Coordinates of C-alpha atoms in Angstrom, one line a residue:
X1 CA 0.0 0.0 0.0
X2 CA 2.7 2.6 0.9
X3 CA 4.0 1.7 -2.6
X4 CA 2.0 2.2 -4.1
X5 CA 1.2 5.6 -2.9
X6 CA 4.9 6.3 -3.2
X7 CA 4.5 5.8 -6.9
X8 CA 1.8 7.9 -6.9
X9 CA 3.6 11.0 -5.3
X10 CA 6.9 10.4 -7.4
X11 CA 4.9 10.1 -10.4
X12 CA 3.0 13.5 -9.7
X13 CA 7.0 15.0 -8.7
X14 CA 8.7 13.7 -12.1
X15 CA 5.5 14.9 -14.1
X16 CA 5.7 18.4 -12.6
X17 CA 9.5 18.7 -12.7
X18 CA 9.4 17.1 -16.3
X19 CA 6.5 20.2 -17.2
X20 CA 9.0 22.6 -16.1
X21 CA 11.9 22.2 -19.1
X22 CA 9.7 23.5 -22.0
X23 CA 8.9 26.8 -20.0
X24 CA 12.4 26.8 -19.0
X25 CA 14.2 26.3 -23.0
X26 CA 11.3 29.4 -23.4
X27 CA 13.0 31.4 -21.0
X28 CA 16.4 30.1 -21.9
X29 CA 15.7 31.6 -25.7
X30 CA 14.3 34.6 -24.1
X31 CA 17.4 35.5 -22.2
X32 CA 19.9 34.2 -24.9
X33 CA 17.5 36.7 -27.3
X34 CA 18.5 39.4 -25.7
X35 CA 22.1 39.1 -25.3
X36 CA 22.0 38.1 -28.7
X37 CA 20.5 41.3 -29.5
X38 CA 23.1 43.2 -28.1
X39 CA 26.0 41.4 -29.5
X40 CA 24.4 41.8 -33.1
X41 CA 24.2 45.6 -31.9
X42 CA 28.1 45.6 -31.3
X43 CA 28.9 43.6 -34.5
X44 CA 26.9 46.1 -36.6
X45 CA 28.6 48.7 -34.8
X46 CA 32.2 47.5 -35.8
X47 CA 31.5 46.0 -39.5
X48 CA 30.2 49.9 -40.3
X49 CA 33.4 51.2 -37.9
X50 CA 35.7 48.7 -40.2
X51 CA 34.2 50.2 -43.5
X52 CA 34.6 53.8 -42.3
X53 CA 38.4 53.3 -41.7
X54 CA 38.5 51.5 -44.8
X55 CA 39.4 48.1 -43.5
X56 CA 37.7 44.9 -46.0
X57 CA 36.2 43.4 -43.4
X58 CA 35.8 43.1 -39.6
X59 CA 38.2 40.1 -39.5
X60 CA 41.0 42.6 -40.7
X61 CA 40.1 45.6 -38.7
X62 CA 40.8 43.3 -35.8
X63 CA 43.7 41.8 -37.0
X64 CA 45.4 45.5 -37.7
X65 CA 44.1 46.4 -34.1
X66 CA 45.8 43.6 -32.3
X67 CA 49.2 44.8 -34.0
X68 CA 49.1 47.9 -32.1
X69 CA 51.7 48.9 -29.6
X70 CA 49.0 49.4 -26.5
X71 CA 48.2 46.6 -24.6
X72 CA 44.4 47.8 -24.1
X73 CA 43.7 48.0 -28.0
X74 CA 45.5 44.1 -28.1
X75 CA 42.7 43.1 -25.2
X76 CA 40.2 44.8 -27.3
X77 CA 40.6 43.4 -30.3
X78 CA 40.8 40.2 -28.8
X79 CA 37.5 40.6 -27.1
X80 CA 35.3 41.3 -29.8
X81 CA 37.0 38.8 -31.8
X82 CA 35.3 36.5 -29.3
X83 CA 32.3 38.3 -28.9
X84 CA 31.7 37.9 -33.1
X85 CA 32.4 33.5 -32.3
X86 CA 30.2 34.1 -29.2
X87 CA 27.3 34.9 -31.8
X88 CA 27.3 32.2 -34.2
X89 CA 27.2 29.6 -31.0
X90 CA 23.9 31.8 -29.9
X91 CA 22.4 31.7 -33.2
X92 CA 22.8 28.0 -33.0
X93 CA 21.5 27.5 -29.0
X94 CA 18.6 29.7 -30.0
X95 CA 17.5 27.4 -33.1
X96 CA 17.8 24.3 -31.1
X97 CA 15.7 26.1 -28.2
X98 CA 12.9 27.4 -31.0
X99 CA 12.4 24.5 -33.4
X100 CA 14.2 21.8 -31.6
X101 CA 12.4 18.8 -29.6
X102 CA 12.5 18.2 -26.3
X103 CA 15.1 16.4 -25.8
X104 CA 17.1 18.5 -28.0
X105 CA 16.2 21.3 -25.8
X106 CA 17.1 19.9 -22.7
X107 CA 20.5 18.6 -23.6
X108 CA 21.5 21.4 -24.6
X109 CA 20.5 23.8 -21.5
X110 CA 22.4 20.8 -19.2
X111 CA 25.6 20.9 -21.5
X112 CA 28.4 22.1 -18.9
X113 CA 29.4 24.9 -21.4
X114 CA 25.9 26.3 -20.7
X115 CA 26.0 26.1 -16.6
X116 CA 26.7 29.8 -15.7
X117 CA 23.8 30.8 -18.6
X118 CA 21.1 28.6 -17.3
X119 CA 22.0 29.3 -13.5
X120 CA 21.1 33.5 -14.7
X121 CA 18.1 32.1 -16.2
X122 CA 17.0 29.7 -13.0
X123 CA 17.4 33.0 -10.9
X124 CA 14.7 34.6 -12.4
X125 CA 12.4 31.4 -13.5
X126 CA 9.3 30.9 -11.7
X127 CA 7.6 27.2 -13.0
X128 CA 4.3 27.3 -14.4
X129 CA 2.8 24.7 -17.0
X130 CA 3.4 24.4 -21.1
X131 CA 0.2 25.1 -23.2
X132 CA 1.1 23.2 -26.1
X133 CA 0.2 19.7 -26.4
X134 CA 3.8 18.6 -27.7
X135 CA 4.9 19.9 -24.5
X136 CA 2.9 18.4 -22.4
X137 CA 3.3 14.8 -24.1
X138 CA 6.7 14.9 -23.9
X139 CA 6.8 15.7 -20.6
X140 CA 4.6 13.0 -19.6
X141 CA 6.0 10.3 -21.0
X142 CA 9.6 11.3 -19.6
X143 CA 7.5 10.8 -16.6
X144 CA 6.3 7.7 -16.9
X145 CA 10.0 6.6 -18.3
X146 CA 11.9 8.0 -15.5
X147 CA 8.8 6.4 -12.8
X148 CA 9.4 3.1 -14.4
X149 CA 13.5 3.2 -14.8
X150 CA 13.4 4.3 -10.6
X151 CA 10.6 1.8 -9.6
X152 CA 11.9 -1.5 -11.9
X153 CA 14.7 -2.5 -9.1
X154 CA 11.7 -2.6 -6.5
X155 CA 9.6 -4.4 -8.4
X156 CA 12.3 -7.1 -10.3
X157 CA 13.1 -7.4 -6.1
X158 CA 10.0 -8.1 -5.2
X159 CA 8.6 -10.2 -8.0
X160 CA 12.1 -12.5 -7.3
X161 CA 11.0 -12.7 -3.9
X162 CA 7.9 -13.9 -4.6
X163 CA 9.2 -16.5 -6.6
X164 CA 11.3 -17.7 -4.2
X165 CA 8.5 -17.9 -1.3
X166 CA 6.5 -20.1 -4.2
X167 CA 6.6 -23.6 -2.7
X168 CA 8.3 -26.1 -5.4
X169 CA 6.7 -28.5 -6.7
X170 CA 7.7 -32.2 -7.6
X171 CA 6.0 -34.0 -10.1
X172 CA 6.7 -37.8 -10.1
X173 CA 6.3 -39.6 -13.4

């Protein structure tokens, strides 16, 4: 009986938890929207910088800049060299977050690359339930999945147990 009510409650606690990564990869995209907005802003910003100084491209602008004398202008450079690789790897998370599935989705937010991202975004999540049916399916049968892979020792125990209580039988020919 306690079990069984065990089940119950865990059940109920994986289907909840399970709800909450669809709202989540939302708010993931949302947050890596905006910085992704504001790197966009900064790249815009030096590709019409590079073409007012004459440069060919971005690429060389920041090449030519880290070849200066001062060590602040080298740091620079550097810097928004990374910050233009930092926006190709958003534009990919925020595909996989938008049109990818599920599981897709919640890889990626769990990748260790990601941690200090999805820590900003768990300070200011609050859960609440998906709306769309895909959402809600998914999550429920990761529920039922992760209910059965936790419960399956208990019950392989107990059904071995049982078969061991089972008086044997002889049958004499």
């Amino acid at each position: 009986m306690i079990v069984r009510v065990l089940d119950k409650v865990l059940f109920a606690v994986l289907f909840i938890i399970t709800l909450q990564v669809p709202i989540l990869a939302d708010h993931y995209r949302q947050y890596l929207s905006g910085y992704y907005d504001a790197l966009r802003d900064e790249v815009t910003s030096s590709t019409e910088l590079a073409k007012q100084h004459g440069f060919s491209s971005v690429e060389a602008m920041l090449e030519s800049l880290q070849q200066n004398n001062e060590a602040v202008v080298r740091e620079n450079a550097t810097l928004k060299a990374e910050r233009f690789a930092q926006i190709n790897a958003i534009e990919q998370g925020m595909r996989k977050l938008e049109h990818g599935h599920y599981f897709e989705k919640l890889v990626f937010m769990a990748t260790p690359s990601q941690y200090d991202t999805l820590d900003r975004v768990l300070d200011n999540f609050s859960p609440s339930v998906p709306l769309t049916p895909s959402s809600i399916v998914f999550s429920l049968v990761t529920a039922i999945l992760l209910n059965l892979l936790i419960w399956t020792p208990h019950f392989c125990y107990c059904q071995v147990k049982k078969a061991r209580s089972k008086p044997k039988r002889f049958s004499y020919k």
